[in-house]
Short mmCIF file of N, CA and C in Angstrom, two decimals:
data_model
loop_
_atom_site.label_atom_id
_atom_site.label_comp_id
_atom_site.label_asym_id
_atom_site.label_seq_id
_atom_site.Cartn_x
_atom_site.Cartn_y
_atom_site.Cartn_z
N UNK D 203 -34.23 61.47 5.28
CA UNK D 203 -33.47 60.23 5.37
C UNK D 203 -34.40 59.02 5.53
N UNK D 204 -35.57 59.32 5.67
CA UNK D 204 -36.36 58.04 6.49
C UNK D 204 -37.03 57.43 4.67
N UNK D 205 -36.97 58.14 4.11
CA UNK D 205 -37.78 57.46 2.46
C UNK D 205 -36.46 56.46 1.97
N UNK D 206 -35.36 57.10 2.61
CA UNK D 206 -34.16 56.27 2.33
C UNK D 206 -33.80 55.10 2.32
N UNK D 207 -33.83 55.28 3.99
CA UNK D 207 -34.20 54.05 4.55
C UNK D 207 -35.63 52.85 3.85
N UNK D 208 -36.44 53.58 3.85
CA UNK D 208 -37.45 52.71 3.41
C UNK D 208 -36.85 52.16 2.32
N UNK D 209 -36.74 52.74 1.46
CA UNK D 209 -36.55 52.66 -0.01
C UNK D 209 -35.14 51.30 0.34
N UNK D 210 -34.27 51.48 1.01
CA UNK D 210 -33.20 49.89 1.05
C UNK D 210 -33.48 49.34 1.52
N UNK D 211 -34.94 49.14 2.78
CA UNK D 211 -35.25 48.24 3.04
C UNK D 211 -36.44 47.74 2.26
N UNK D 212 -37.10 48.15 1.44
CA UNK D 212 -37.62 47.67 0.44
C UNK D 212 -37.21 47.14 -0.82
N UNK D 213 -35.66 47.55 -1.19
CA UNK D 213 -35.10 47.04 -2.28
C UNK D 213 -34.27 45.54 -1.45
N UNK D 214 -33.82 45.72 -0.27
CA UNK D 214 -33.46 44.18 0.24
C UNK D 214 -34.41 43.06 0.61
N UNK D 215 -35.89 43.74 0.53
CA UNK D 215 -36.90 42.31 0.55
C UNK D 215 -37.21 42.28 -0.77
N UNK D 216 -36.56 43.02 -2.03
CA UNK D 216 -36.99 42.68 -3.49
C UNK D 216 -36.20 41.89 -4.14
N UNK D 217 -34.98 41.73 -3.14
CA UNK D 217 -33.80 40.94 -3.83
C UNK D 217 -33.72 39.42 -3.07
N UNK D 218 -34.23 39.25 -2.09
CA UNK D 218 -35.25 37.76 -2.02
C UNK D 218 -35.38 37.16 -3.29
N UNK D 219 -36.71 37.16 -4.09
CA UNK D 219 -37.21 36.35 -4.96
C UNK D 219 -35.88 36.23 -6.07
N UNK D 220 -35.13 37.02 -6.14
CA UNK D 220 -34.23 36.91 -7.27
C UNK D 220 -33.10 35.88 -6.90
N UNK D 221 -32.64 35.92 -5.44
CA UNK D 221 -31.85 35.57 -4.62
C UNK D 221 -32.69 33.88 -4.70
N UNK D 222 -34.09 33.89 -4.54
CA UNK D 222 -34.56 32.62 -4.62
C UNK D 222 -34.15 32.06 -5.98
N UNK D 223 -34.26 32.63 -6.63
CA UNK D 223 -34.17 31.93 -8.49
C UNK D 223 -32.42 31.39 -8.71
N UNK D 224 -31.67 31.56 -7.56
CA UNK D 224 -30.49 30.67 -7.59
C UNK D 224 -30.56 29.38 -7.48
N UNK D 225 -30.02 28.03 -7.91
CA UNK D 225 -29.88 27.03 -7.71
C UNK D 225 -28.62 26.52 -7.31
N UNK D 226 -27.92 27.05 -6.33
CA UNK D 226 -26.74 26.41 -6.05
C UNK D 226 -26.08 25.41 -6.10
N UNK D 227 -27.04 24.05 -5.84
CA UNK D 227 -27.18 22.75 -5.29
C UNK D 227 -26.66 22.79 -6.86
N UNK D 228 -27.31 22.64 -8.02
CA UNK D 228 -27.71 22.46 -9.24
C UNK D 228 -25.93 23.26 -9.75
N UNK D 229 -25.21 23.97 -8.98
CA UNK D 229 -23.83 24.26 -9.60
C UNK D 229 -23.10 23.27 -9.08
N UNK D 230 -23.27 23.21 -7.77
CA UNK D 230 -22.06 22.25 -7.36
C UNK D 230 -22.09 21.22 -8.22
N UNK D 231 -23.27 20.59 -8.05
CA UNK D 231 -23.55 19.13 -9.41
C UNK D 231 -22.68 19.21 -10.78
N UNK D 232 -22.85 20.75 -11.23
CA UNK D 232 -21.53 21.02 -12.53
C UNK D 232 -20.40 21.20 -11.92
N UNK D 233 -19.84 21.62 -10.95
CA UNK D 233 -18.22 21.28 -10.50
C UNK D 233 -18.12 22.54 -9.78
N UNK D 234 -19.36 23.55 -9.52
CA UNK D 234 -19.01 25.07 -9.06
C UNK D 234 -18.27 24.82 -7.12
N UNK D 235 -17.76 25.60 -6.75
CA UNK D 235 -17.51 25.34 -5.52
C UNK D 235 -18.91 25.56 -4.75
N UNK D 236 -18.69 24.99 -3.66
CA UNK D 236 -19.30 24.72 -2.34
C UNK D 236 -19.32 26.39 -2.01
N UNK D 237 -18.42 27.27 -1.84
CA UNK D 237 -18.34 28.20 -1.13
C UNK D 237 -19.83 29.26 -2.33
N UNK D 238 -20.22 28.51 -3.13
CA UNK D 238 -21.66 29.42 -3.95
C UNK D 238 -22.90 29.35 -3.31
N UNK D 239 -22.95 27.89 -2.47
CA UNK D 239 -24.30 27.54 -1.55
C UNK D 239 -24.16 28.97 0.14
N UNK D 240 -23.02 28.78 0.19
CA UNK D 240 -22.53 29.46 1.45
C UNK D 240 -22.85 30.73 1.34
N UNK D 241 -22.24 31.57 0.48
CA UNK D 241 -22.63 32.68 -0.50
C UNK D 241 -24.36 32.98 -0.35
N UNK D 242 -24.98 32.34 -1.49
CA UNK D 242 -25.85 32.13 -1.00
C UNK D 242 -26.66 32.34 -0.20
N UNK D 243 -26.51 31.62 0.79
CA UNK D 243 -27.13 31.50 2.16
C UNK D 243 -26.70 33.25 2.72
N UNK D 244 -25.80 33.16 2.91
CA UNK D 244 -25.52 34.54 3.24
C UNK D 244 -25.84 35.76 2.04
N UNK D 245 -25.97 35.48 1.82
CA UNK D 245 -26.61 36.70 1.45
C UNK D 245 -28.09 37.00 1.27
N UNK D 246 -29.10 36.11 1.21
CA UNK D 246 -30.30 35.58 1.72
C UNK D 246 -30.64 36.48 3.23
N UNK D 247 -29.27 36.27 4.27
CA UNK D 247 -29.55 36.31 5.01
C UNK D 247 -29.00 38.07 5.80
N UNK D 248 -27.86 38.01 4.63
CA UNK D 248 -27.60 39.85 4.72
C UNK D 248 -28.87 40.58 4.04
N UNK D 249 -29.24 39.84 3.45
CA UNK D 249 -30.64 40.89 2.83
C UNK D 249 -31.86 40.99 4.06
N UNK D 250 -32.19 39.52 4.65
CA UNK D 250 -33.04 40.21 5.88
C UNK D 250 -32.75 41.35 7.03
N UNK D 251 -31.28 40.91 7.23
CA UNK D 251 -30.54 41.70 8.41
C UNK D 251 -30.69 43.18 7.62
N UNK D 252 -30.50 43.26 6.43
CA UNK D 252 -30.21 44.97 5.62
C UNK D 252 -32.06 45.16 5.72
N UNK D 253 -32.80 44.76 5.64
CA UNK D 253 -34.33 45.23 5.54
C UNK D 253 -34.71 45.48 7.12
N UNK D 254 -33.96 44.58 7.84
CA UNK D 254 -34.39 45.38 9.26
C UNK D 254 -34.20 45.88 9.68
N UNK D 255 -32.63 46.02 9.52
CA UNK D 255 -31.76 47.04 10.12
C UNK D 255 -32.15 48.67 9.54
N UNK D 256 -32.27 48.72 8.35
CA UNK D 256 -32.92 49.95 7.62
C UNK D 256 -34.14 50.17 8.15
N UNK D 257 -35.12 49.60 8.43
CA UNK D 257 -36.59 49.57 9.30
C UNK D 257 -36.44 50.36 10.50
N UNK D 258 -35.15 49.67 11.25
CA UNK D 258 -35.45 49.82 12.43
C UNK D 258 -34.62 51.15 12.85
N UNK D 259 -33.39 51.43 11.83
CA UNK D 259 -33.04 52.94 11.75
C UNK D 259 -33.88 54.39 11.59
N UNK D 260 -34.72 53.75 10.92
CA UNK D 260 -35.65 55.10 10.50
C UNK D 260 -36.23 55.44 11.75
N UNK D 261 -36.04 54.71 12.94
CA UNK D 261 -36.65 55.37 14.04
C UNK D 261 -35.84 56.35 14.68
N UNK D 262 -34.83 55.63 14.72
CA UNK D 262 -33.52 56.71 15.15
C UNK D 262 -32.14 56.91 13.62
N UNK D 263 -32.68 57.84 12.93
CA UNK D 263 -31.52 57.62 11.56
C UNK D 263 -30.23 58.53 12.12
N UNK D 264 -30.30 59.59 13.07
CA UNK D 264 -28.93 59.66 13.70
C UNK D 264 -27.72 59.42 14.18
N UNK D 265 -28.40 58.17 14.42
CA UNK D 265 -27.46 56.79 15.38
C UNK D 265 -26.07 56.88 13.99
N UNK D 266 -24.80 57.10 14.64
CA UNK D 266 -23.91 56.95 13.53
C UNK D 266 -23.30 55.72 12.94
N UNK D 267 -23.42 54.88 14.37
CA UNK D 267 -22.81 53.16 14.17
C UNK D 267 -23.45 52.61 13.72
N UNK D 268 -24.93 52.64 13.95
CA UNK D 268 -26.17 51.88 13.33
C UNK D 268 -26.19 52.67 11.30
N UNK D 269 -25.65 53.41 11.32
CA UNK D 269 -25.90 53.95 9.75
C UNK D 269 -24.70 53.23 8.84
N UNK D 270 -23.62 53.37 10.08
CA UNK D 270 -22.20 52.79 9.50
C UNK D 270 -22.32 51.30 9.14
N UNK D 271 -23.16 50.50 10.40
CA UNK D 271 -23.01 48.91 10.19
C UNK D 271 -24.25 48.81 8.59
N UNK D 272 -25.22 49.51 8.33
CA UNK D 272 -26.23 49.40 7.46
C UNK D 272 -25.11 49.27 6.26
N UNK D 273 -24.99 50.29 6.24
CA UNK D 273 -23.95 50.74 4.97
C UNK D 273 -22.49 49.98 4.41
N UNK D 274 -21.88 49.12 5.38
CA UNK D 274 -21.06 48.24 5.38
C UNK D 274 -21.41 46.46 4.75
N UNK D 275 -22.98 46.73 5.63
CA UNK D 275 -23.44 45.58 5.19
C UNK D 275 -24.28 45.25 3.51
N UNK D 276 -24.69 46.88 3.35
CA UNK D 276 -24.94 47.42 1.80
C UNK D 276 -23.83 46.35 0.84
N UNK D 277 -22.72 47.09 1.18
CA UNK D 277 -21.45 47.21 0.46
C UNK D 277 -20.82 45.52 0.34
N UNK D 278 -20.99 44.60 1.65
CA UNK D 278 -20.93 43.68 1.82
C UNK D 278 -21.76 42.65 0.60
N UNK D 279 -23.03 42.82 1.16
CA UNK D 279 -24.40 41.65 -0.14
C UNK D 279 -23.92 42.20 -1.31
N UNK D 280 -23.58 43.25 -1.67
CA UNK D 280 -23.48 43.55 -3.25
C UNK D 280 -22.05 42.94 -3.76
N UNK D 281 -21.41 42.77 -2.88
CA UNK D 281 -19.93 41.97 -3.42
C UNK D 281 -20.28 40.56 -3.78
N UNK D 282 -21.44 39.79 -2.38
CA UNK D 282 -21.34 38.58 -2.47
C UNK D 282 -22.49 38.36 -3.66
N UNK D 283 -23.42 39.21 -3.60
CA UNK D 283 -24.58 39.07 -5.24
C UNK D 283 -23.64 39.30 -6.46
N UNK D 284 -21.95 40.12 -6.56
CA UNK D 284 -21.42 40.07 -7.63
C UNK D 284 -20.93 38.81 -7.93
N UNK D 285 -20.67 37.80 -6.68
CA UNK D 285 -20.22 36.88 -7.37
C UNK D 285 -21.03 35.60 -7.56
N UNK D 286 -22.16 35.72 -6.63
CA UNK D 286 -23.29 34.92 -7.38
C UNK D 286 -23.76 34.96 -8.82
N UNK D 287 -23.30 36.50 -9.11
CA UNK D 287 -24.02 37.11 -10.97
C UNK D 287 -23.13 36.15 -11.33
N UNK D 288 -21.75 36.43 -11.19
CA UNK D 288 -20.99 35.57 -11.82
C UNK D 288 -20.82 33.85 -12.22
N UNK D 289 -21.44 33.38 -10.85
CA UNK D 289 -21.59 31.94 -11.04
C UNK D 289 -23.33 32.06 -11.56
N UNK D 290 -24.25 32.34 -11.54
CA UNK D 290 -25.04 32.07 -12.42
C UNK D 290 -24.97 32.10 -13.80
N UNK D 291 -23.88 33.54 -14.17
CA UNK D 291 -23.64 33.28 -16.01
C UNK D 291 -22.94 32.09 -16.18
N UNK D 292 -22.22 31.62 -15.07
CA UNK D 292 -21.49 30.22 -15.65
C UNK D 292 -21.89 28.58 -15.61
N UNK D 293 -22.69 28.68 -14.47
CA UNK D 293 -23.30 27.35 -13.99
C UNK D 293 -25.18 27.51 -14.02
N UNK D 294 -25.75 28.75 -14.60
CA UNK D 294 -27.33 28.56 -14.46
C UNK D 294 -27.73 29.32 -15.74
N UNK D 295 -28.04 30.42 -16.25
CA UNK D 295 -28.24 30.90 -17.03
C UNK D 295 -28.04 32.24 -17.48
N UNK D 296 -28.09 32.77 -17.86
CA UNK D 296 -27.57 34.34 -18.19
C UNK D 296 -29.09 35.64 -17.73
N UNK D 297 -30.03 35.10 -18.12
CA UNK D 297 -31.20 35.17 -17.89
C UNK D 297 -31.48 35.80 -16.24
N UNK D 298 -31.30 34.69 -15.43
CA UNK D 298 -30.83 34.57 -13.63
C UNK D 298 -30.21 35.62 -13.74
N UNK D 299 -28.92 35.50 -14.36
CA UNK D 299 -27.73 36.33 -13.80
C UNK D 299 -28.05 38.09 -13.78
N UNK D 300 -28.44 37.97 -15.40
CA UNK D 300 -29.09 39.76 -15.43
C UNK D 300 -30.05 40.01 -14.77
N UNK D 301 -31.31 39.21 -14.12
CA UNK D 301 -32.21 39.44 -13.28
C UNK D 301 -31.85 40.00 -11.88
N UNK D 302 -30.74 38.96 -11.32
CA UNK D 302 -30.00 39.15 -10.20
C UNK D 302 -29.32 40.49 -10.36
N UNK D 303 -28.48 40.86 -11.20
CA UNK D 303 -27.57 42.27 -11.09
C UNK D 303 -28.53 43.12 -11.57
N UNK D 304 -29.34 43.09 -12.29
CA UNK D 304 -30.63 43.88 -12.35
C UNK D 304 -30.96 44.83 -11.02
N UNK D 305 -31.72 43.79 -10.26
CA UNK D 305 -32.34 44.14 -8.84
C UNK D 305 -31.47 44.41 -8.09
N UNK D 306 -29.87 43.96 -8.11
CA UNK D 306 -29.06 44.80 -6.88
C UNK D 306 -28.71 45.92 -7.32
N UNK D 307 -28.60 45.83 -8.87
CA UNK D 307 -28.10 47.69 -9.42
C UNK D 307 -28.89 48.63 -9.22
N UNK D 308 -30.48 48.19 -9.01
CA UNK D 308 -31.36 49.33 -8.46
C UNK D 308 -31.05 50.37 -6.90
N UNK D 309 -30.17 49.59 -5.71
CA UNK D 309 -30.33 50.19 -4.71
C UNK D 309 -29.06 51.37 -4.71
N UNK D 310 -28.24 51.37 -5.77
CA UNK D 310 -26.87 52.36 -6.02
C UNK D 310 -27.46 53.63 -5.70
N UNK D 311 -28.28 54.01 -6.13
CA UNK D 311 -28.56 55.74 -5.81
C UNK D 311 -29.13 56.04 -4.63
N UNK D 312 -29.92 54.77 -3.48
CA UNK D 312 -29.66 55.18 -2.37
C UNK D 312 -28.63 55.07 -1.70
N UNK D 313 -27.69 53.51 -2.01
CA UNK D 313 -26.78 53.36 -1.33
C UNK D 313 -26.19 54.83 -1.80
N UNK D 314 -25.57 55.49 -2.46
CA UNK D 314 -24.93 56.62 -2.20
C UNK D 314 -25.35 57.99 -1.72
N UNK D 315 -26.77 57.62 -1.88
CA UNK D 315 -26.91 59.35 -0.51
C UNK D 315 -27.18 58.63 0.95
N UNK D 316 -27.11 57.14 1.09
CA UNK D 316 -26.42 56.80 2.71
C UNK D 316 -24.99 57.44 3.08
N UNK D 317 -24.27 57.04 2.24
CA UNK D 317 -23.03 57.51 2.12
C UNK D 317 -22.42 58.96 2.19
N UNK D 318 -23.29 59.66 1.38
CA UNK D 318 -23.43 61.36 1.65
C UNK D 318 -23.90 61.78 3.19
N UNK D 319 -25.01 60.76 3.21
CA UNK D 319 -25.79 61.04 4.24
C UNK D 319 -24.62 60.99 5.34
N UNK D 320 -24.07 59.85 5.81
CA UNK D 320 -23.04 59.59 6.72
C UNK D 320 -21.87 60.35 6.93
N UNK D 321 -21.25 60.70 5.86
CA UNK D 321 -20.67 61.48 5.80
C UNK D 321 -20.71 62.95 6.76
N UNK D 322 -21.80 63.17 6.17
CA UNK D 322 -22.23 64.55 6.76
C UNK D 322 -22.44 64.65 7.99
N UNK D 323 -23.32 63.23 8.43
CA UNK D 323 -23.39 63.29 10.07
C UNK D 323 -21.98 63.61 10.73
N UNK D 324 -21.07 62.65 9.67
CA UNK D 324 -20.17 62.43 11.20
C UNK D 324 -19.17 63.63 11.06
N UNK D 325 -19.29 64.76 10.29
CA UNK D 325 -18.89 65.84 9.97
C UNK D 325 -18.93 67.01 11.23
N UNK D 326 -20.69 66.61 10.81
CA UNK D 326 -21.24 67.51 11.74
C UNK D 326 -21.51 67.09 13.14
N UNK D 327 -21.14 65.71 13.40
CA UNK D 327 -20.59 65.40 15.07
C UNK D 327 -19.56 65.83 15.09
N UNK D 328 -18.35 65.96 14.75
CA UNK D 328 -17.17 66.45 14.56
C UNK D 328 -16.91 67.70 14.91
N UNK D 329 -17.75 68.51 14.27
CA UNK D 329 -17.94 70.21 14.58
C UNK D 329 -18.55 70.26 15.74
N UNK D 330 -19.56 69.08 16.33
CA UNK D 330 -20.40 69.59 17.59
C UNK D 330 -19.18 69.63 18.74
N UNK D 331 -18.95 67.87 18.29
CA UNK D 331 -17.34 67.80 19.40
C UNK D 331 -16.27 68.91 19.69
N UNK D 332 -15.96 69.53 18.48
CA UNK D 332 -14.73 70.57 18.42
C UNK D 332 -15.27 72.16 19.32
N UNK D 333 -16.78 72.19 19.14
CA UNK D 333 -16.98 73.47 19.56
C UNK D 333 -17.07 73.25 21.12
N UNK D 334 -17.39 72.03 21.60
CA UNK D 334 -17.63 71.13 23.10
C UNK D 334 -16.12 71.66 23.58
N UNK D 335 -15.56 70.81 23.04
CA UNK D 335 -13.92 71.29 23.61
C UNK D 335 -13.12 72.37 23.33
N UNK D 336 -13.70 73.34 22.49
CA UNK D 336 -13.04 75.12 22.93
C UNK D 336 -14.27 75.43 24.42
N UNK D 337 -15.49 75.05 23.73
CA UNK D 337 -15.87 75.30 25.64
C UNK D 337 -15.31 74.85 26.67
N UNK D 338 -15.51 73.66 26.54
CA UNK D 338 -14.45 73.44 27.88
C UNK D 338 -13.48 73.60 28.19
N UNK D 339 -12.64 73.93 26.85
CA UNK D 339 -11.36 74.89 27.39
C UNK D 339 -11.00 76.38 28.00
N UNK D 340 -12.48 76.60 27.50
CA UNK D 340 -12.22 77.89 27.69
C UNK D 340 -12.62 77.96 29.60
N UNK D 341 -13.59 77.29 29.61
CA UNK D 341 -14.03 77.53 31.19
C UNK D 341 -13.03 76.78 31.94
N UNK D 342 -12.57 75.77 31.46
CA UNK D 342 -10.82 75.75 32.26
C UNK D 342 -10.06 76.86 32.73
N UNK D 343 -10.05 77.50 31.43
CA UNK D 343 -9.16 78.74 31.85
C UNK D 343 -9.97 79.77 32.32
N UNK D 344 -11.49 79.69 32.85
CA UNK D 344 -11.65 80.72 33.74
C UNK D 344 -11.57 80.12 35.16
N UNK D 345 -11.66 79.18 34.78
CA UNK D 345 -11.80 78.47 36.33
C UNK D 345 -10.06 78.68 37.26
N UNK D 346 -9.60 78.53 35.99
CA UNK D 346 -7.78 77.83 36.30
C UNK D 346 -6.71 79.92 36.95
N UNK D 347 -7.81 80.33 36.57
CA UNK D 347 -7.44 82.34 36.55
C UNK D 347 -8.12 82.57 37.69
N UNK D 348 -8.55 81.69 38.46
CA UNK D 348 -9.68 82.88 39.41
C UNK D 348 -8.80 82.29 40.63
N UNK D 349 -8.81 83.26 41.63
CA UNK D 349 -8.15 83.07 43.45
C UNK D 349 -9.56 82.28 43.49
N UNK D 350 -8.60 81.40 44.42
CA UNK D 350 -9.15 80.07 45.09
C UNK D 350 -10.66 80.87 46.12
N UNK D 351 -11.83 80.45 46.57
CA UNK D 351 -12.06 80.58 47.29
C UNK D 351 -11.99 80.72 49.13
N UNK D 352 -12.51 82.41 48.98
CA UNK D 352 -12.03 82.25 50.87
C UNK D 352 -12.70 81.64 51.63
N UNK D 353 -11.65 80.99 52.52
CA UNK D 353 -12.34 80.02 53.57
C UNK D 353 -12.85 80.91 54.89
N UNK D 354 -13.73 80.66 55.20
CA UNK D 354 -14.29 81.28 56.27
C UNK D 354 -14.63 80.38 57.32
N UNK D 355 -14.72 80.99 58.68
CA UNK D 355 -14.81 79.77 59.52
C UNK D 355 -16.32 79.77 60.12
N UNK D 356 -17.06 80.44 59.10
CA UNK D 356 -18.19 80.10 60.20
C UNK D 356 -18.84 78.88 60.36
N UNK D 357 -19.31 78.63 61.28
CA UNK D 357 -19.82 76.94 61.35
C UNK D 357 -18.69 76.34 61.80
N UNK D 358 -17.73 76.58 62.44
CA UNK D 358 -16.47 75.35 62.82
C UNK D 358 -16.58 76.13 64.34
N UNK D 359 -16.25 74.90 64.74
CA UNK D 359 -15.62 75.17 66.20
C UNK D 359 -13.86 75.56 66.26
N UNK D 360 -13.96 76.23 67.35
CA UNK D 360 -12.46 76.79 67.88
C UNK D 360 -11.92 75.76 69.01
#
């Protein structure tokens, strides 16, 4: 899992320079909305958060919430880079645009063995949990079957 990791946090500091070759400013000026600079920005800034967050998983890649928020946030930049592709074929160049969906279509084959990957963890927490609680059920019911302990009085006063 840890080449995995590397590997999306190396494809989210590769999608920087591409992410730089937007001109937002330069759409609004043609009539594009405001919400493309915003965009933008965020996603600039989901790509640092996805390169560290992947960094800093590989120390612990078990962690299930930390794999879940990675993977959400995957799923997240690639919506908002779809619609940047989109306003670059319309307001910058076509050129940009395939460069841009270029470099995010590269991270699909890890993003989906995260996804396998996750999967499986939380599978196999699932099974750890289930076998946890026939144990403890079961020593319930030895505990819940046995005569109480006899009280004895030694050590008390009369």
């Amino acid at each position: 899992m840890g080449a995995i990791l590397q590997e999306i946090s190396a494809h989210a500091t590769r999608l920087l320079p591409a992410l730089d070759q937007i001109d937002a400013k330069a759409w609004i000026e043609k009539g594009a909305s405001e919400t493309y600079a915003a965009q933008l920005q965020s996603s600039k800034d989901q790509a640092r958060a996805l390169a560290d967050g992947a960094r800093a998983l590989t120390r612990n890649p078990e962690k299930l919430s930390a794999c879940l928020e990675l993977y959400f946030r995957i799923q997240g930049l690639d919506q908002m880079i779809g619609s940047l592709v989109e306003g670059a074929r319309k307001y910058q160049d076509a050129a940009t645009a395939d460069k841009l969906a270029s470099v995010s279509a590269e991270n699909g084959t890890n993003r989906g063995r995260l996804q396998t990957y996750i999967v499986n963890l939380a599978t196999e927490r699932e099974q750890a949990c289930a076998v946890m609680d026939r144990e403890a059920q079961r020593c319930r019911s030895i505990l819940a079957t046995q005569p109480p302990p006899a009280q004895s009085n030694r050590g008390r006063k009369k």
